Amino acid sequence: MDTRHVRRRGRGEDLEELMIDDFRDMKPARSVEGFHWDIWLLMTLQNWIFDFGRPIAALMVPTELFPMHLPSVGDYFHMMYNLITPFCILKLFERSHTKTSSTFRNICVIIFVMGASIHLVGDSVNHRLVKLGYKLHLSVRDNPMMQSLQPRGLVWKLQNQVLVLKLT
């Protein structure tokens, strides 16, 4: 039984009295919130630091501190970016005035994490190839690193694979 009672006074009186006996069903009225500055500032700062600051940190930190068998400073920056951003995205979905299904939210976060992880792997491989002496501006066949590769037929196979990937 609902315990809320609304009682209006006579026609001539403008006052409306609201008597609420049960405070347990009352939910605080959600005011119309503006822009979510806190989440957007967090996302902006972490993007500047962990994504744009990654190459700067890679240049400033000596390479001797991060040997080839360990992740580099850029890899750690990428990992932090991949950990923080999904939580910010979920928080934005939570605060949204338009409610979406949990399946949609989870698919959005999964797609973001997969894309960012693929970017992390590609960037890490690229960084390690450059550290090993691979010249990115040369073709596979003309690269000094690939010319020292044995057996020689492997270079031709790699060159053909790169051409096939570029054509598709």
PDB file of N, CA and C in Angstrom, residues 47 50-55 72 74-82 85 110-128:
ATOM      1  N   ASN A  47      45.067  10.423 -21.990  1.00  0.00           N
ATOM      2  CA  ASN A  47      45.399  10.292 -23.402  1.00  0.00           C
ATOM      3  C   ASN A  47      46.675  11.069 -23.727  1.00  0.00           C
ATOM      4  N   PHE A  50      49.608   9.051 -21.652  1.00  0.00           N
ATOM      5  CA  PHE A  50      49.911   7.669 -22.022  1.00  0.00           C
ATOM      6  C   PHE A  50      49.970   7.419 -23.522  1.00  0.00           C
ATOM      7  N   ASP A  51      49.289   8.226 -24.327  1.00  0.00           N
ATOM      8  CA  ASP A  51      49.326   7.984 -25.765  1.00  0.00           C
ATOM      9  C   ASP A  51      50.290   8.942 -26.455  1.00  0.00           C
ATOM     10  N   PHE A  52      50.105  10.248 -26.247  1.00  0.00           N
ATOM     11  CA  PHE A  52      50.999  11.214 -26.886  1.00  0.00           C
ATOM     12  C   PHE A  52      52.363  11.278 -26.196  1.00  0.00           C
ATOM     13  N   GLY A  53      52.402  11.016 -24.905  1.00  0.00           N
ATOM     14  CA  GLY A  53      53.658  11.067 -24.163  1.00  0.00           C
ATOM     15  C   GLY A  53      54.512   9.829 -24.323  1.00  0.00           C
ATOM     16  N   ARG A  54      53.940   8.790 -24.898  1.00  0.00           N
ATOM     17  CA  ARG A  54      54.656   7.530 -25.071  1.00  0.00           C
ATOM     18  C   ARG A  54      55.940   7.684 -25.887  1.00  0.00           C
ATOM     19  N   PRO A  55      55.888   8.299 -27.090  1.00  0.00           N
ATOM     20  CA  PRO A  55      57.153   8.432 -27.826  1.00  0.00           C
ATOM     21  C   PRO A  55      58.150   9.370 -27.143  1.00  0.00           C
ATOM     22  N   SER A  72      58.917  -2.319 -23.175  1.00  0.00           N
ATOM     23  CA  SER A  72      59.565  -1.007 -23.127  1.00  0.00           C
ATOM     24  C   SER A  72      58.686  -0.036 -22.347  1.00  0.00           C
ATOM     25  N   GLY A  74      57.266   2.543 -23.536  1.00  0.00           N
ATOM     26  CA  GLY A  74      56.091   2.803 -24.370  1.00  0.00           C
ATOM     27  C   GLY A  74      55.031   1.724 -24.218  1.00  0.00           C
ATOM     28  N   ASP A  75      55.470   0.474 -24.062  1.00  0.00           N
ATOM     29  CA  ASP A  75      54.530  -0.626 -23.841  1.00  0.00           C
ATOM     30  C   ASP A  75      53.789  -0.456 -22.511  1.00  0.00           C
ATOM     31  N   TYR A  76      54.511  -0.023 -21.483  1.00  0.00           N
ATOM     32  CA  TYR A  76      53.864   0.210 -20.195  1.00  0.00           C
ATOM     33  C   TYR A  76      52.860   1.359 -20.291  1.00  0.00           C
ATOM     34  N   PHE A  77      53.211   2.411 -21.027  1.00  0.00           N
ATOM     35  CA  PHE A  77      52.276   3.520 -21.229  1.00  0.00           C
ATOM     36  C   PHE A  77      51.025   3.040 -21.949  1.00  0.00           C
ATOM     37  N   HIS A  78      51.201   2.208 -22.975  1.00  0.00           N
ATOM     38  CA  HIS A  78      50.055   1.669 -23.710  1.00  0.00           C
ATOM     39  C   HIS A  78      49.192   0.797 -22.810  1.00  0.00           C
ATOM     40  N   MET A  79      49.823  -0.011 -21.967  1.00  0.00           N
ATOM     41  CA  MET A  79      49.056  -0.883 -21.075  1.00  0.00           C
ATOM     42  C   MET A  79      48.210  -0.062 -20.105  1.00  0.00           C
ATOM     43  N   MET A  80      48.777   1.012 -19.567  1.00  0.00           N
ATOM     44  CA  MET A  80      48.012   1.870 -18.666  1.00  0.00           C
ATOM     45  C   MET A  80      46.838   2.517 -19.403  1.00  0.00           C
ATOM     46  N   TYR A  81      47.080   2.939 -20.632  1.00  0.00           N
ATOM     47  CA  TYR A  81      46.009   3.522 -21.446  1.00  0.00           C
ATOM     48  C   TYR A  81      44.886   2.500 -21.660  1.00  0.00           C
ATOM     49  N   ASN A  82      45.270   1.257 -21.956  1.00  0.00           N
ATOM     50  CA  ASN A  82      44.283   0.204 -22.197  1.00  0.00           C
ATOM     51  C   ASN A  82      43.549  -0.205 -20.929  1.00  0.00           C
ATOM     52  N   THR A  85      41.137   3.593 -19.851  1.00  0.00           N
ATOM     53  CA  THR A  85      40.103   4.082 -20.765  1.00  0.00           C
ATOM     54  C   THR A  85      38.807   3.269 -20.725  1.00  0.00           C
ATOM     55  N   ILE A 110      34.602  -3.904 -25.418  1.00  0.00           N
ATOM     56  CA  ILE A 110      35.410  -4.981 -25.986  1.00  0.00           C
ATOM     57  C   ILE A 110      36.030  -4.544 -27.310  1.00  0.00           C
ATOM     58  N   ILE A 111      35.255  -3.878 -28.156  1.00  0.00           N
ATOM     59  CA  ILE A 111      35.788  -3.402 -29.446  1.00  0.00           C
ATOM     60  C   ILE A 111      36.903  -2.389 -29.208  1.00  0.00           C
ATOM     61  N   PHE A 112      36.708  -1.469 -28.258  1.00  0.00           N
ATOM     62  CA  PHE A 112      37.764  -0.506 -27.955  1.00  0.00           C
ATOM     63  C   PHE A 112      39.027  -1.214 -27.479  1.00  0.00           C
ATOM     64  N   VAL A 113      38.896  -2.134 -26.532  1.00  0.00           N
ATOM     65  CA  VAL A 113      40.061  -2.809 -25.969  1.00  0.00           C
ATOM     66  C   VAL A 113      40.776  -3.627 -27.029  1.00  0.00           C
ATOM     67  N   MET A 114      40.020  -4.303 -27.893  1.00  0.00           N
ATOM     68  CA  MET A 114      40.656  -5.088 -28.959  1.00  0.00           C
ATOM     69  C   MET A 114      41.413  -4.178 -29.923  1.00  0.00           C
ATOM     70  N   GLY A 115      40.802  -3.067 -30.320  1.00  0.00           N
ATOM     71  CA  GLY A 115      41.477  -2.148 -31.230  1.00  0.00           C
ATOM     72  C   GLY A 115      42.722  -1.539 -30.607  1.00  0.00           C
ATOM     73  N   ALA A 116      42.619  -1.130 -29.355  1.00  0.00           N
ATOM     74  CA  ALA A 116      43.775  -0.544 -28.682  1.00  0.00           C
ATOM     75  C   ALA A 116      44.871  -1.583 -28.469  1.00  0.00           C
ATOM     76  N   SER A 117      44.499  -2.836 -28.226  1.00  0.00           N
ATOM     77  CA  SER A 117      45.493  -3.893 -28.042  1.00  0.00           C
ATOM     78  C   SER A 117      46.206  -4.216 -29.352  1.00  0.00           C
ATOM     79  N   ILE A 118      45.454  -4.238 -30.454  1.00  0.00           N
ATOM     80  CA  ILE A 118      46.081  -4.465 -31.760  1.00  0.00           C
ATOM     81  C   ILE A 118      47.056  -3.333 -32.062  1.00  0.00           C
ATOM     82  N   HIS A 119      46.669  -2.100 -31.732  1.00  0.00           N
ATOM     83  CA  HIS A 119      47.555  -0.956 -31.915  1.00  0.00           C
ATOM     84  C   HIS A 119      48.806  -1.110 -31.052  1.00  0.00           C
ATOM     85  N   LEU A 120      48.633  -1.581 -29.824  1.00  0.00           N
ATOM     86  CA  LEU A 120      49.761  -1.796 -28.917  1.00  0.00           C
ATOM     87  C   LEU A 120      50.734  -2.815 -29.490  1.00  0.00           C
ATOM     88  N   VAL A 121      50.230  -3.927 -29.984  1.00  0.00           N
ATOM     89  CA  VAL A 121      51.094  -4.973 -30.533  1.00  0.00           C
ATOM     90  C   VAL A 121      51.833  -4.459 -31.769  1.00  0.00           C
ATOM     91  N   GLY A 122      51.106  -3.803 -32.678  1.00  0.00           N
ATOM     92  CA  GLY A 122      51.742  -3.281 -33.893  1.00  0.00           C
ATOM     93  C   GLY A 122      52.797  -2.251 -33.580  1.00  0.00           C
ATOM     94  N   ASP A 123      52.512  -1.365 -32.645  1.00  0.00           N
ATOM     95  CA  ASP A 123      53.478  -0.332 -32.273  1.00  0.00           C
ATOM     96  C   ASP A 123      54.691  -0.942 -31.584  1.00  0.00           C
ATOM     97  N   SER A 124      54.466  -1.945 -30.765  1.00  0.00           N
ATOM     98  CA  SER A 124      55.564  -2.607 -30.067  1.00  0.00           C
ATOM     99  C   SER A 124      56.481  -3.333 -31.058  1.00  0.00           C
ATOM    100  N   VAL A 125      55.888  -4.043 -32.022  1.00  0.00           N
ATOM    101  CA  VAL A 125      56.683  -4.742 -33.035  1.00  0.00           C
ATOM    102  C   VAL A 125      57.472  -3.731 -33.865  1.00  0.00           C
ATOM    103  N   ASN A 126      56.819  -2.649 -34.269  1.00  0.00           N
ATOM    104  CA  ASN A 126      57.482  -1.607 -35.047  1.00  0.00           C
ATOM    105  C   ASN A 126      58.665  -1.012 -34.269  1.00  0.00           C
ATOM    106  N   HIS A 127      58.448  -0.721 -32.991  1.00  0.00           N
ATOM    107  CA  HIS A 127      59.496  -0.145 -32.155  1.00  0.00           C
ATOM    108  C   HIS A 127      60.688  -1.103 -32.031  1.00  0.00           C
ATOM    109  N   ARG A 128      60.399  -2.383 -31.847  1.00  0.00           N
ATOM    110  CA  ARG A 128      61.483  -3.363 -31.694  1.00  0.00           C
ATOM    111  C   ARG A 128      62.238  -3.587 -33.002  1.00  0.00           C
TER     112      ARG A 128
END
